[in-house]
PDB file of C-alpha atoms in Angstrom:
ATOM      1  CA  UNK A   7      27.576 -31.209  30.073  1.00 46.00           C
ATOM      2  CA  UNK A   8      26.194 -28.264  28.042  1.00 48.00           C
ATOM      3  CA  UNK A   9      22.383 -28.245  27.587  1.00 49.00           C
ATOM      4  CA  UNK A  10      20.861 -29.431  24.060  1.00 51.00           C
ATOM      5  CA  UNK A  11      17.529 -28.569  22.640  1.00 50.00           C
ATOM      6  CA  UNK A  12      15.080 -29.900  20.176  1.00 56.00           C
ATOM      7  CA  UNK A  13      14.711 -28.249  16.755  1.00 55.00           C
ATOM      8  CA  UNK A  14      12.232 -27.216  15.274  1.00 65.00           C
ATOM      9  CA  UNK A  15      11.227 -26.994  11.848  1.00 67.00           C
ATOM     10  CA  UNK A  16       9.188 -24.270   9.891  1.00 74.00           C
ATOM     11  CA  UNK A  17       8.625 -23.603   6.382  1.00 77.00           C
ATOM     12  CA  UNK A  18       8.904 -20.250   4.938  1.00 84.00           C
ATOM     13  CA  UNK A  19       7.980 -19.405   0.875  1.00 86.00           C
ATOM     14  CA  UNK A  20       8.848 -16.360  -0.725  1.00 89.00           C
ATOM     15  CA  UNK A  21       7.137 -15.734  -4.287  1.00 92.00           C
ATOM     16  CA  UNK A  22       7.187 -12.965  -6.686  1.00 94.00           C
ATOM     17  CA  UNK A  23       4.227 -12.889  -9.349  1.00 94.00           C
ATOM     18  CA  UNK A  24       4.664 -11.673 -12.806  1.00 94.00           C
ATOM     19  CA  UNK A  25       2.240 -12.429 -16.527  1.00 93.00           C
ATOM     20  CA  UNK A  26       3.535 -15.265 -18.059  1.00 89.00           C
ATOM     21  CA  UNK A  27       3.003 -13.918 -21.666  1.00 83.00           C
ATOM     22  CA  UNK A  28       6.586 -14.595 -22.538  1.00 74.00           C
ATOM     23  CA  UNK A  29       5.832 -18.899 -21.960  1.00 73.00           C
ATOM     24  CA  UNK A  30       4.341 -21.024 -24.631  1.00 56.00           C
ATOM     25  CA  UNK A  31       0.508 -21.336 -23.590  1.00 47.00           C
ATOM     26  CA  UNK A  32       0.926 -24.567 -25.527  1.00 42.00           C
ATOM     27  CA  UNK A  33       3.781 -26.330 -24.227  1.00 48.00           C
ATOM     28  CA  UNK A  34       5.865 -25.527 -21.300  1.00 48.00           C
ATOM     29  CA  UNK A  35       9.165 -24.168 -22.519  1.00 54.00           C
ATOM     30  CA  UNK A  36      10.821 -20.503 -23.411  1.00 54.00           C
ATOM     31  CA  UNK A  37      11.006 -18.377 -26.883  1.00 51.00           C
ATOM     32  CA  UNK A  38      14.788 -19.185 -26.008  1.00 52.00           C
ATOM     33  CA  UNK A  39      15.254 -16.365 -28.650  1.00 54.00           C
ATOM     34  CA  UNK A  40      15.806 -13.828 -25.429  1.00 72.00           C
ATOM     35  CA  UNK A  41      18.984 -13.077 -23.702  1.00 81.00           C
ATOM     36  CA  UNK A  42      20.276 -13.914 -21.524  1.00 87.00           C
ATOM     37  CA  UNK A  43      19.570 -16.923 -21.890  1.00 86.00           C
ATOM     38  CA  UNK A  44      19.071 -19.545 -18.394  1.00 89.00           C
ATOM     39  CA  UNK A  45      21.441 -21.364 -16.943  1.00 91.00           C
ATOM     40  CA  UNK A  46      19.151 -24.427 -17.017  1.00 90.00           C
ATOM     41  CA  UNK A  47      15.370 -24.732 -17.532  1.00 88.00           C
ATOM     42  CA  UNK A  48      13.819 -28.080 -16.417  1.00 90.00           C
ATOM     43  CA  UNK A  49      10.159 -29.217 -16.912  1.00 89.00           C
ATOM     44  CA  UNK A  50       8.419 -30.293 -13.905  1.00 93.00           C
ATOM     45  CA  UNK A  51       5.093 -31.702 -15.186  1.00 92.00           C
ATOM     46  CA  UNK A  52       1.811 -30.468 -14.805  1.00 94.00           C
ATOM     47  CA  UNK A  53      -0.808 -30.917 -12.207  1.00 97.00           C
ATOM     48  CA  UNK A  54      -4.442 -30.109 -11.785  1.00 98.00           C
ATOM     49  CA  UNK A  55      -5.752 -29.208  -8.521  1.00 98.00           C
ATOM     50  CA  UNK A  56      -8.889 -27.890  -6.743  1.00 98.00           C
ATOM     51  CA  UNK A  57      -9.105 -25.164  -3.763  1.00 98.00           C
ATOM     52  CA  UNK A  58     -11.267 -24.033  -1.704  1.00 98.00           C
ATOM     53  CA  UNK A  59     -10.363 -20.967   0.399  1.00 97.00           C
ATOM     54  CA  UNK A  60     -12.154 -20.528   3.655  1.00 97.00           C
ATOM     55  CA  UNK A  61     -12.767 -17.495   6.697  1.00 96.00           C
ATOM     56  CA  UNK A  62     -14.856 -15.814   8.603  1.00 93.00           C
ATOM     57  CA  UNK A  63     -17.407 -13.734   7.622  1.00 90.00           C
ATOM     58  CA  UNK A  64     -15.867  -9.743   7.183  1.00 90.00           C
ATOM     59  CA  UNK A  65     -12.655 -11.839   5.786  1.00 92.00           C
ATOM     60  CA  UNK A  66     -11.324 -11.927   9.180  1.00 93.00           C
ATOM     61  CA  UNK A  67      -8.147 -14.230   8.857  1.00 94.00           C
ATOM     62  CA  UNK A  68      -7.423 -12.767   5.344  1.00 93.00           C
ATOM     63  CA  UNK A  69      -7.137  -9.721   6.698  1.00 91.00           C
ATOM     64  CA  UNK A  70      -4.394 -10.413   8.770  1.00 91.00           C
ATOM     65  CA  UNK A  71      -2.574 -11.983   6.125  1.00 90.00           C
ATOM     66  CA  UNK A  72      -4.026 -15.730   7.289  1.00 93.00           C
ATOM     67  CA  UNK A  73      -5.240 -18.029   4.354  1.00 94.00           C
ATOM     68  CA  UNK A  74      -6.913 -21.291   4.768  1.00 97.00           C
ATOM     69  CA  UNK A  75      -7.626 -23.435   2.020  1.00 97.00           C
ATOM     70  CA  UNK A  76      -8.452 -26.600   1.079  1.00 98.00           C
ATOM     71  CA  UNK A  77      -6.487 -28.604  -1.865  1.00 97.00           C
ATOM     72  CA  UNK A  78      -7.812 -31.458  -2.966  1.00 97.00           C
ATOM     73  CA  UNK A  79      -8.910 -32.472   0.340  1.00 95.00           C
ATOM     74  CA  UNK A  80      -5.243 -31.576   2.114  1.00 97.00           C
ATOM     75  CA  UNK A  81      -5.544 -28.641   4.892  1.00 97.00           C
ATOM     76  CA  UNK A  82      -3.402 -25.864   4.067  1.00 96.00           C
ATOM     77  CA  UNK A  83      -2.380 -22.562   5.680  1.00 94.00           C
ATOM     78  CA  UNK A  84      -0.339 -19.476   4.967  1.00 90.00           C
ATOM     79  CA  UNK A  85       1.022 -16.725   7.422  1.00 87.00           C
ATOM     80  CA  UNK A  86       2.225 -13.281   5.702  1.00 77.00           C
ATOM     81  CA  UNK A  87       3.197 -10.427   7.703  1.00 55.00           C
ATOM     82  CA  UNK A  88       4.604  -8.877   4.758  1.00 51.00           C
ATOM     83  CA  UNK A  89       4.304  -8.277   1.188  1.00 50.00           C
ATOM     84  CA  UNK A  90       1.821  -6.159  -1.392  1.00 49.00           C
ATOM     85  CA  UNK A  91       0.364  -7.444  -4.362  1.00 44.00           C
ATOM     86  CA  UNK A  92       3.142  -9.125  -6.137  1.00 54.00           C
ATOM     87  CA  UNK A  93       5.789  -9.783  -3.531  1.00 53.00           C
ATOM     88  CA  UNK A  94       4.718 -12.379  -1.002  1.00 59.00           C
ATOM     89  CA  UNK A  95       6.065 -14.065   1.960  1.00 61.00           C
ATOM     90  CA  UNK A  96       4.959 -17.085   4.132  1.00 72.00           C
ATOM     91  CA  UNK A  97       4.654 -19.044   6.694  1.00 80.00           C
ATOM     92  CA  UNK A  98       3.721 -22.444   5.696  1.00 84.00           C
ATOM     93  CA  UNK A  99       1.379 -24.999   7.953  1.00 89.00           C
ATOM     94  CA  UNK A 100       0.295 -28.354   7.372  1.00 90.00           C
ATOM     95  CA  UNK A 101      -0.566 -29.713  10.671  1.00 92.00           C
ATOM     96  CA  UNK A 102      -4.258 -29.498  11.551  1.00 94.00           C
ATOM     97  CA  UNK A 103      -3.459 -28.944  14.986  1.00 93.00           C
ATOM     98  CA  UNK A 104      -0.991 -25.754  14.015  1.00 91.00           C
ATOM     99  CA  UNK A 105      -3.716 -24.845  12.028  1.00 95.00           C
ATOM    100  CA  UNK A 106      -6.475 -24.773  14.774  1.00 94.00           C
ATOM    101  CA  UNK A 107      -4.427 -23.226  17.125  1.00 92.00           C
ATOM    102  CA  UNK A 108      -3.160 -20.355  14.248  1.00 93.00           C
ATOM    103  CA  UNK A 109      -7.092 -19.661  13.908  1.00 94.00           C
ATOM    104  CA  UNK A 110      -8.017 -19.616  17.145  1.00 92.00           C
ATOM    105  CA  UNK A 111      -5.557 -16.984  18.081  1.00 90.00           C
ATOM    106  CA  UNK A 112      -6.602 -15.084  15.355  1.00 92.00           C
ATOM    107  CA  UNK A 113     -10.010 -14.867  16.201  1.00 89.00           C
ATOM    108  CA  UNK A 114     -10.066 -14.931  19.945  1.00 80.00           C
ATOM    109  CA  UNK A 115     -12.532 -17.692  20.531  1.00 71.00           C
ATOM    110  CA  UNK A 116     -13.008 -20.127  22.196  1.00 65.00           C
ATOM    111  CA  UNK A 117     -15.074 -22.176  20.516  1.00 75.00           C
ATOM    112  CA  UNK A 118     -14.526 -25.497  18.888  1.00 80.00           C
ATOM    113  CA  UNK A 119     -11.489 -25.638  15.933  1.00 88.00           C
ATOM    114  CA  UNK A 120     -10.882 -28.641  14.390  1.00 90.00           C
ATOM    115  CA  UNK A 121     -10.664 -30.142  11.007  1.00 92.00           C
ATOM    116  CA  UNK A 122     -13.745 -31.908  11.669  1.00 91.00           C
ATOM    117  CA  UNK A 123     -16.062 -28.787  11.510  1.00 93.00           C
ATOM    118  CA  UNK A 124     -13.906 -27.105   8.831  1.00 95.00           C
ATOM    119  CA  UNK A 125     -12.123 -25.269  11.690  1.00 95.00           C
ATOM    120  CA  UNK A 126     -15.425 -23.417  12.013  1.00 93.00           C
ATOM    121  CA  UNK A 127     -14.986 -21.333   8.732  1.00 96.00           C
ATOM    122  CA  UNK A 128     -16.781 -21.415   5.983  1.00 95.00           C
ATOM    123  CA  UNK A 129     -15.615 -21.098   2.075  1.00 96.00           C
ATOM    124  CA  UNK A 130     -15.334 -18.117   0.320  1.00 95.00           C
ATOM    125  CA  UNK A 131     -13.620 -19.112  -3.128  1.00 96.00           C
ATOM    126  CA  UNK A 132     -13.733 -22.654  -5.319  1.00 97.00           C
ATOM    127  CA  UNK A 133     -11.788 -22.543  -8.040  1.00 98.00           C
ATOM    128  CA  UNK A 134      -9.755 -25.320  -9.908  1.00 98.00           C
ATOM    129  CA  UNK A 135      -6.104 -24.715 -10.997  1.00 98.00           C
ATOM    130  CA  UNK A 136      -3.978 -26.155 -14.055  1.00 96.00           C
ATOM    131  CA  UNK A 137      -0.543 -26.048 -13.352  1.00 96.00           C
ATOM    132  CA  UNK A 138       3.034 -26.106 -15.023  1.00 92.00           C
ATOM    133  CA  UNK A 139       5.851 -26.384 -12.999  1.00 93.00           C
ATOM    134  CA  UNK A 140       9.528 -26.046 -13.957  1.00 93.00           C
ATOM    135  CA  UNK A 141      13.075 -25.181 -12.581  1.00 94.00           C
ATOM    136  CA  UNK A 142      14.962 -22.632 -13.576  1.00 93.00           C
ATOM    137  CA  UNK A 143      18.858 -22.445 -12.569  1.00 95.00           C
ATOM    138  CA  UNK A 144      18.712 -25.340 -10.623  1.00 96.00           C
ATOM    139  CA  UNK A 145      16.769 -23.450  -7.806  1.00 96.00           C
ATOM    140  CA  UNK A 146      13.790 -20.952  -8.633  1.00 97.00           C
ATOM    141  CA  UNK A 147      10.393 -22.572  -8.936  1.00 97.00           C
ATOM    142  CA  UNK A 148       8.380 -21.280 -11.921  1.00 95.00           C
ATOM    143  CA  UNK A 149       4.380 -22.095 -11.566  1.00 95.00           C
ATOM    144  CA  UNK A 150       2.499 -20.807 -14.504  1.00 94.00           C
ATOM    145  CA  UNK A 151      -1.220 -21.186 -13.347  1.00 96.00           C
ATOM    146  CA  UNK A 152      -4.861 -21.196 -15.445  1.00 95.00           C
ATOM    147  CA  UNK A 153      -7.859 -20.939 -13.818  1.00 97.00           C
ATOM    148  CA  UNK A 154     -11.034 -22.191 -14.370  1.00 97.00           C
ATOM    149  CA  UNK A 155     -12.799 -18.779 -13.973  1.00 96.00           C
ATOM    150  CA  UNK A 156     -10.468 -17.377 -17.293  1.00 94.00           C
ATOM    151  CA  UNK A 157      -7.575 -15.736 -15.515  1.00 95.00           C
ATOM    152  CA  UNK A 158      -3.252 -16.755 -15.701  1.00 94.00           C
ATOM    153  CA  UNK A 159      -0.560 -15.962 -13.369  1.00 95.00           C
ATOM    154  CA  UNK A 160       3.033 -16.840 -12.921  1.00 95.00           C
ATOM    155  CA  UNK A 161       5.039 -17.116 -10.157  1.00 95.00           C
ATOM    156  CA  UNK A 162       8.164 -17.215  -9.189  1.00 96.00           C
ATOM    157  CA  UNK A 163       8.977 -19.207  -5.686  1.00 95.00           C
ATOM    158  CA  UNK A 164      11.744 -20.402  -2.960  1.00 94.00           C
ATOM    159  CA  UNK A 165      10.957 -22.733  -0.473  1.00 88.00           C
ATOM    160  CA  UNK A 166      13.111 -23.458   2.124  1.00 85.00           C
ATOM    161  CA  UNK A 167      13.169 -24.902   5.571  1.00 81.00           C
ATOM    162  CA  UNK A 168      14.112 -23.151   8.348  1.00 73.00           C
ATOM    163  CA  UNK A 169      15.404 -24.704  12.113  1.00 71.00           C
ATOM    164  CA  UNK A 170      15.334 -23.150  15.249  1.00 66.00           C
ATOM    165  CA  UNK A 171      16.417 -24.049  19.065  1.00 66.00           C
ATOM    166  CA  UNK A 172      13.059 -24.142  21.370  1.00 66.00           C
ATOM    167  CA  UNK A 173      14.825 -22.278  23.813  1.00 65.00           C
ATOM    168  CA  UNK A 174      14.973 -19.023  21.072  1.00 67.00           C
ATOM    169  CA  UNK A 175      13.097 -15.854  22.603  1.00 72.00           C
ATOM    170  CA  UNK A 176      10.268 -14.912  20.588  1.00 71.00           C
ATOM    171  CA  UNK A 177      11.722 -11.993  19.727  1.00 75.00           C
ATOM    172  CA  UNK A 178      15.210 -14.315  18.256  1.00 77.00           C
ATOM    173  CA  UNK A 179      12.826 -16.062  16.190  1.00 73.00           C
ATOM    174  CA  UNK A 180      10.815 -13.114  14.857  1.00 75.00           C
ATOM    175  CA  UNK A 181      13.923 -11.675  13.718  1.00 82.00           C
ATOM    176  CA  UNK A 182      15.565 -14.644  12.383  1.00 81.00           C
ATOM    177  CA  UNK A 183      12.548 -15.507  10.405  1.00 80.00           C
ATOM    178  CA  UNK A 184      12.161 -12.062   9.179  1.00 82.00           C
ATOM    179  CA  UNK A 185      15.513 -11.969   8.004  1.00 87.00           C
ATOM    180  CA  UNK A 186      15.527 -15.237   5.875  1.00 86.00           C
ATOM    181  CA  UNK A 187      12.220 -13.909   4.791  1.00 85.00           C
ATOM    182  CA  UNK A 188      14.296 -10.782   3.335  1.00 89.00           C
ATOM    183  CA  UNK A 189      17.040 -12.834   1.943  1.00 92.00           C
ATOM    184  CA  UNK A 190      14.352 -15.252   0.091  1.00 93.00           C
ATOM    185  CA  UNK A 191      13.013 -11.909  -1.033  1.00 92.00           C
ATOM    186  CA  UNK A 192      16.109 -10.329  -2.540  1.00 95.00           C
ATOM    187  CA  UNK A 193      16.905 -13.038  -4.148  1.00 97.00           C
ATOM    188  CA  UNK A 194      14.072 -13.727  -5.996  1.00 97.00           C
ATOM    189  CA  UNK A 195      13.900 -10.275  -7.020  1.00 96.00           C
ATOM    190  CA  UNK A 196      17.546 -10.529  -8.534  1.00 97.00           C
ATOM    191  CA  UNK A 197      16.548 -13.497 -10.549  1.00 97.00           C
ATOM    192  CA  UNK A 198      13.992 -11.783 -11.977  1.00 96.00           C
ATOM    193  CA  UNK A 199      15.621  -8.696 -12.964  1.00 95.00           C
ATOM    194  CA  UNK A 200      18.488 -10.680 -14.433  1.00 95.00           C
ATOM    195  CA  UNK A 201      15.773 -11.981 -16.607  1.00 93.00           C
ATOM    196  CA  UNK A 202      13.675  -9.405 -16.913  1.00 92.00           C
ATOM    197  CA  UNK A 203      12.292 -10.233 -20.427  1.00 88.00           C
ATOM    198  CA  UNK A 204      10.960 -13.427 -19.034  1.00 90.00           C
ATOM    199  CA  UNK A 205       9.196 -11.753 -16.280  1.00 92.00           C
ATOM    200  CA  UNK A 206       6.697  -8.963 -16.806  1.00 91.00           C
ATOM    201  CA  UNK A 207       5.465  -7.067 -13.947  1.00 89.00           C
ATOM    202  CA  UNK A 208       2.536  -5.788 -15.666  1.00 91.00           C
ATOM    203  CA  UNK A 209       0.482  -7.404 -18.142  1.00 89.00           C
ATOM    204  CA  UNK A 210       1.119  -6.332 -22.111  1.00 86.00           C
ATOM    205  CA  UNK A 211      -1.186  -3.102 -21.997  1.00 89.00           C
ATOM    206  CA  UNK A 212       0.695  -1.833 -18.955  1.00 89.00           C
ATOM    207  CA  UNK A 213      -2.036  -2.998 -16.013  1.00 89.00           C
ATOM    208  CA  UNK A 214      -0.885  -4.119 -12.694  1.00 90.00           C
ATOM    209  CA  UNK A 215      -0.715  -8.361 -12.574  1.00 92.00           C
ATOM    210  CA  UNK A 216      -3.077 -10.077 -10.521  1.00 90.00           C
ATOM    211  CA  UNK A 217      -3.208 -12.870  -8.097  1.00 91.00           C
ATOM    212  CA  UNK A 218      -5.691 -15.441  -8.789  1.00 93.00           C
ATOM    213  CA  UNK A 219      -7.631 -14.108  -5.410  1.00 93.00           C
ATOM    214  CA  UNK A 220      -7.734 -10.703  -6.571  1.00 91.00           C
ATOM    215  CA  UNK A 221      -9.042 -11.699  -9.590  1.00 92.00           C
ATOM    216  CA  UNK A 222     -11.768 -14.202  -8.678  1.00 94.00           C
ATOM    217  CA  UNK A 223     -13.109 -11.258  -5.671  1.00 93.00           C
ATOM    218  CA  UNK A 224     -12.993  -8.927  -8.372  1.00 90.00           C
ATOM    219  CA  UNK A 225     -14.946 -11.471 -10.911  1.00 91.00           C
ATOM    220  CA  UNK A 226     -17.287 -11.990  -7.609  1.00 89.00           C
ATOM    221  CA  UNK A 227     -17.870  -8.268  -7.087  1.00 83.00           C
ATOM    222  CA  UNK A 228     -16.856  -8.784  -3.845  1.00 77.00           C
ATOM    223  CA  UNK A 229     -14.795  -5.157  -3.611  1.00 61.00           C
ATOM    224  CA  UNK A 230     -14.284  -5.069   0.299  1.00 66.00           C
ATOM    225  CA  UNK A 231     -11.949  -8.418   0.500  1.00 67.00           C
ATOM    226  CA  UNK A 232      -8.148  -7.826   1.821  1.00 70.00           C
ATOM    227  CA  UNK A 233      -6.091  -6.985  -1.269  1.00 63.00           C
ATOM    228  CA  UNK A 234      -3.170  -9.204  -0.006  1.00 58.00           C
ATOM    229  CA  UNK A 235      -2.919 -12.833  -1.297  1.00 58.00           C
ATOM    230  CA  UNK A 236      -1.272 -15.644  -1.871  1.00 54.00           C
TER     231      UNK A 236
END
């Protein structure tokens, strides 16, 4: 009888940020006026949330592409090992326990990491977030996000799940993930050049577009934080 093994599940994102000045800051649809036009262009809702980001002091997680936050209460954390300033990728955790052991690797200590002592970080930005979220083509996510501290971002973002055998080598599942990581990538960035009027890569007097990190550090004066975000 040939050997079966458990799957496991991970979640990988891929987003692409861009300045949303071609959406309605009013209402959350188009100038339709552009071509070409989408394929389809459903409205989500919006949603209001609150985050707090947290590290260690010399933005040690951050600066290996490790972000812990807090949303509305709900533990969150993001892996990148690749990207720059507009093109991210992720791993996506959940589970405090995947969480605590993440952060304990990453800092080499042994001392106690749990959710119940904040997984012994401590917060570095609070900001709240209003969001509108829509569909486009049936598969991109659009988030078009104002902060509370005056600053607006888009995205552009996949999600998907991905499944591995437990019996994959570490070095199988690096370069599985990385690869689905690349095809996540590519194909955002095709979307977006096939709309390219929708999608501005630069804000309208030609400056680079900023994450909403990068622009609350900045807003902090707080110049020697990791320039690579979520």
């Amino acid at each position: 009888m040939a050997a079966t093994f458990a799957l496991r599940a991970l979640r990988i994102e891929a987003e692409r940020k861009f300045h949303p000045c071609a959406f309605s800051c009013t209402a959350p649809y188009l100038k339709f006026r552009q071509e070409p036009k989408f394929k389809s262009l459903n409205f989500q809702g919006t949603s209001c949330f609150t985050d707090i980001y947290y590290d260690r002091p010399g933005f040690l997680l951050m600066k290996q592409g490790i972000y812990v936050r807090s949303r509305d209460g709900q533990w969150e954390a993001k892996h990148g090992n690749s990207g720059d300033y507009n093109t991210s990728q992720f791993e996506e955790m959940h589970s405090s326990k995947k969480i605590a052991e993440l952060i304990k690797k990453a800092v080499d200590s042994a001392s106690y990491v749990s959710e119940a002592n904040n997984f012994d970080l401590t917060p570095v930005a609070h900001f709240t977030t209003r969001r509108v979220c829509l569909v486009a083509d049936d598969r991109f996510t659009i988030a078009l996000d104002d902060m509370d501290f005056g600053h607006s971002v888009g995205e552009v973002e996949l999600l998907e799940d991905f499944q591995y055998e437990n019996n994959e080598s570490m070095i199988a599942k690096i370069m599985m993930i990385q690869n689905k990581k690349a095809l996540l990538r590519q194909e955002i960035e095709c979307f977006m050049r096939q709309y390219g009027w929708a999608f501005p890569t630069t804000t309208p007097d030609g400056q680079p577009v900023h994450g909403k990190l990068t622009r609350y550090f900045e807003m902090q004066r707080m110049p020697q934080w990791p320039k690579q975000e979520t």
